[in-house]
Every structure is written in structure tokens, then in C-alpha cells.
Amino acid sequence: MAKINKAACIGGGVIGGAWAARFVLAGIDTRIFDPHPEAERLLSEVMANAERAYQMLTSAPLPKKGTLSFCNSIEEAVQGADWIQESVPERLEFKHGVLLQIDAAAEPKALIGSSTSGLLPSELQRGMKHPERMFVAHPFNPVYLLPLVELVGGQLTTRAVLEDARDRLSTVGMKGVIIKKEIDGFVGDRLQEAFWREALWLINDDICDTETLDDIIRYSFGLRWAQMGLFETYRIAGGEAGMRDFLSKYGPILAWPWTKLTDVVDLNDELIEKIVGQSEAQSGKRGIRELERIRDQNLVGILQALKAGDEGRGWGAGALVTEFETHLWKTTPKPKLNPTSQPMRLLDVKVHPSWIDYNGHMTEHRYTQCFANASDELLRLIGADMDYVQAGHSYYTVESHVRLLAEAKLGDALYVTAQLLPSDGKKIRTFMWLYRASDNTLVSTYENLMLHVSSEESRSVPPLPEVITKLKPLIEAHSVLPPPDAAGRSVGQGN
Ligand SMILES: NC(=O)c1ccc[n+]([C@@H]2O[C@H](COP(=O)([O-])OP(=O)(O)OC[C@H]3O[C@@H](n4cnc5c(N)ncnc54)[C@H](O)[C@@H]3O)[C@@H](O)[C@H]2O)c1
């Protein structure tokens, strides 16, 4: 399968830094060149926010992080890289010079993507030794969460390179879309700029202030756009009669003077001061990294809602998160079971910001989630993993009992250990403990019963022999352990 083995980021600012985070968190060794004196500090802050976001986004097994190395030159950074991402400031001649340097030093087959927001790839690849592997790979901020990349070839780029780039991006959880023809601003920024122009007029003409304008987006069509685009949304707006009806109903309005799109506002000092002042009043109370964390948490929430969309099959960017997780599960080495007569440590986890309730503690269902994730880990260990589920077999939890014994707080590191109680394999009964790692305080216990089922036949059946072969020695090893004190407790039972 096409993948990115080693990446290089030339330019590590807002965009280059977030590309580096996307690569490193997908397990790819990444070299970076950025002459900014504080490049390392800035990047470490982006990495910290990106890691925080991934912990909230997925419990799939992220691979061991790739290494991140800072280099002293473009030549050093591109050595051995098969994907080179240029993200230097948006000035044609400057970018072109940097890209020529990259082309001269890179392996001839290495792909070179430019993050440019709107410059033409044909102009950027001028004079290259190997222009056929150079293209625009235009991402959206924050690159580590937003999956879209516009892939735009120049006159000398081959179609095969664009397709290869699209395939490789899918292995880091991104969606590459190939744009048919190069055009200034491509598609995404053309749309955004049309919107931005109109917004500037509305502020200039004192129709509303920056905060009101943002509210109008985020409380209405911004929510729609996060899950359906423009055309699908308008199709629905046309009602049962659909798109044709929508166009005939609302088409004539386009001739009314509702927008000033072709008339560009004079962005003079007065208008700049006005916007800066309003924006300061709107958002100045918070620092940029704090705003980024709020943005990331909101995006994770929307992505997770989209993951549950279409009756759990996933919708849009949410379906892409599921695809990325499936890729991660498939590419992570299968865990090895080593049965000993000790409760087994199944899960290490940190209390995420989204797990906190109004009391400032981990909310109730997250305790169960920790145990459910630990149960999944146990099932993987005995070979009842995603492939097994896809082949039509699974274990379903049919009964559980959770005791909440201590509070877990934001950022606490927790771990789960488990003991198998007498089980025949068709039924698996477990007892689990959730501890706080810093002082081994017992935070919660869980007892559960899982039943092996055939999902096709919708009934309980014995597990396949390969699962029994792994499970039996574990059940036997744990049979010598004394039963946990709380095993078999009922709700409300006194001590
Ligand atoms: N910011 C966005 O939302 C956004 C979105 C998509 C694409 N882009 C595009 O990404 C590119 C980078 O934009 P940004 O927002 O990250 O800008 P930025 O100013 O944050 O980062 C640019 C970085 O390039 C570094 N740099 C300067 N000269 C260099 C050189 N010779 N070699 C290596 N690094 C060098 C700078 O030190 C800086 O850290 C631009 O082409 C921009 O159009 C930006």
C-alpha cells in the first residue's frame, strides 16, 4: 500500500508545524527546516495541542510517534524523504526559489507538495529538474485535524503523481481531492474569499460588528456546512421537489443587489483599525494557544458527532476518522498474550478535557468507557479483533456492574487491570480495577459478562477454535487467583 515513509517539512509556521504534527502522530519520522529563531519552541507548542486533540479524537492505537528532527538546511531536511511539504511564506518568487532548492536536493521520486493557498503550480514548478512530481497540496488550518487537501497539478505534473499523493494522504487520515484544472486560489480559497469580501463590506458599512457576523455563521449555516456542503444543503432546502425547484425558486434572487462580490472594499487604515478593535473586544481575553485548544475541542466534538452519523456508519469527515482508525488498527502489530497468574494490565489512559462534568470530575459514563476500552483490549489479545468482528463474530457485553470509588480529575493518568473469573469461553466473566497512576488509588471497579455471538445469525454461538486456544490458558492461569472481594456484589450492598 502506498504510504509516506519519511517526511520533510520546509517551513514550520502555522501550516508547516501542523503538517509536521500530522505526520509525527501518524508514526512518520519527519525532518524540518525553518530558520525562525524560535522554530523549536513554536513547534513544540503546536505538537502539544495536536497530541491533546488526538487523545480526544480517537482511542484507536496511534503508532509510536515518529521522530521530529530540526535541520540546518533544506538539503539536510529532504535527505531520504519521500514526501516533502513546502510551507514557506506566500510570495511567488520566494516560494519558487525554495522549491527549486528542494527539487535539486531531493530524491528524484520524492513527492513535493506546496501548501500555497493560491499560487499556480505551473509557475512554482518552472525550471525544476523533476517537475512531474511537484504539485500543490493545499491544506486547511489546523492541518492535524481538518482532513482536506486540495491536490492541484501544474502543466508538467503527472496524473499518476496526484493519485499517488491522494492514496498516501489517506494513510495519515486525510482526504486528498484532485482539482481538474489549475486556477488562482483553487476551489476552497475562492469560496472563502468570496465570503470574506462580503464580510468586510458588512463591517465597513456598519451593518454589524465582527462578533455578530461570527455568531450568524456559527449558530446557523456554519453548523450545516460542517456536515453537508452547499449543494447537498440546498437540495434539501428545495424540499420534496429538490434541486430544480430550489434553483427556480431562488435563482432569480441572484439578480437582486444582495451582495457586492465583484466590488472590492478599500481595506484602508480606518477599516483595519475598526476590525482590529472589534476583534480585540470579541476575542482578546484569550491567548492564541488557548483559542486553538477551544477550536480543537469543538472540532473533535463535531468530528465525533459525524462519526456516529448515518446510523453509525459515519458521515463525511466523521467517516474518514473511522477509516483512519481502521487503518491504524490494521497496521498496528497484533498484541501478544502472555498468560501469568497475575491480574493483567490492559489499558493506560489520561482523563481528557471532554470527559469532565460540571463538578470538575470525570463524568460517570467515562468510567465505563475506560473499562469498555480495556475489554476491547482483552478481546484483541485473544484474537477477537476487528478482523474477527468483520468476519461475523463478536463478544457482546450482556451485564456489568461499575463501582465509583474515587474522583478522577482532568489530566489524571489512569490504568486498568483485569482478572478473568471462571468462564467457558462462550461466556467471559471479568473483574477489573481502575487505578490512578500517580498514587495507585483505586478509582473504580467493574465486573462484566460477555457473550460470544454470531452477528449474522444474531444468536450466541461458541467462539472459533483460534480464540479458545488463546483464551483457555489465560482462564487457567487466573483460576489460581483468589476471587476479588467485590466480585458478585449487588448494587447497594453494604460492606
Ligand atoms: N495560515 C493558513 O490558514 C494557511 C492555510 C492553508 C495554506 N497556507 C499556506 O501555507 C504557507 C505557509 O503559511 P503559514 O500560515 O504557515 O505562514 P507562517 O508565516 O506561519 O509560516 C511560514 C514559515 O516559513 C518559515 N520560513 C521562511 N523562510 C524559510 C525558508 N527559506 N525555508 C524554510 N522555512 C522558511 C518562517 O520562519 C515561518 O515559520 C503559505 O503558502 C500559505 O499561503 C496557510
XYZ file of C-alpha atoms and ligand atoms in Angstrom, residues 9-17 19 32-37 39 42 73-74 86-91 94-95 98 101 114-119 137-143 189 192, ligand 1:
89
model
C 8.619 19.962 6.215
C 10.227 23.053 4.737
C 8.753 25.887 6.772
C 7.357 25.107 10.224
C 4.994 28.016 10.908
C 1.231 27.743 11.418
C 0.787 25.348 8.499
C 4.172 23.604 8.279
C 4.163 22.966 12.047
C 1.726 19.236 8.883
C 12.021 20.086 9.474
C 13.852 23.176 8.300
C 12.747 26.623 9.427
C 15.247 29.436 10.057
C 12.970 31.158 12.584
C 14.981 31.559 15.828
C 11.013 27.471 15.497
C 6.686 27.188 18.448
C 19.334 23.474 5.711
C 16.806 22.446 3.116
C 6.789 23.194 1.438
C 5.021 25.736 3.694
C 7.085 28.931 3.440
C 5.577 32.454 3.142
C 3.190 33.085 0.251
C 5.401 35.042 -2.166
C 10.480 33.287 -2.759
C 8.475 30.051 -2.814
C 12.770 27.370 -2.133
C 16.347 24.140 -3.879
C 3.333 23.017 -1.786
C 0.926 24.368 0.833
C 0.329 27.521 -1.227
C -3.123 28.981 -0.738
C -3.496 30.062 -4.337
C -0.322 30.249 -6.454
C -1.155 20.154 -1.608
C -3.282 22.878 -0.097
C -4.457 22.029 3.436
C -6.703 23.788 5.923
C -5.796 25.012 9.388
C -5.392 23.107 11.761
C -3.829 20.571 9.395
C -9.980 29.722 -1.121
C -13.720 31.548 1.258
N -2.411 30.013 7.673
C -3.342 29.401 6.973
O -4.500 29.319 7.383
C -2.987 28.686 5.679
C -3.870 27.686 5.198
C -3.510 26.958 4.062
C -2.317 27.239 3.403
N -1.483 28.242 3.865
C -0.220 28.472 3.134
O 0.822 27.844 3.861
C 2.047 28.552 3.633
C 2.648 28.946 4.963
O 1.738 29.780 5.648
P 1.762 29.930 7.240
O 0.417 30.465 7.612
O 2.231 28.676 7.882
O 2.846 31.080 7.414
P 3.834 31.309 8.658
O 4.360 32.690 8.484
O 3.176 30.937 9.934
O 4.990 30.253 8.392
C 5.955 30.401 7.414
C 7.228 29.812 7.975
O 8.198 29.720 6.954
C 9.461 29.963 7.555
N 10.451 30.267 6.528
C 10.793 31.455 5.989
N 11.765 31.290 5.084
C 12.047 29.965 5.023
C 12.950 29.169 4.269
N 13.768 29.705 3.372
N 12.966 27.842 4.482
C 12.157 27.273 5.393
N 11.276 27.972 6.138
C 11.216 29.309 5.945
C 9.186 31.087 8.518
O 10.203 31.177 9.517
C 7.832 30.674 9.087
O 7.970 29.916 10.274
C 1.683 29.726 2.737
O 1.919 29.380 1.402
C 0.190 29.901 2.977
O -0.454 30.512 1.879
C -1.785 28.950 5.001
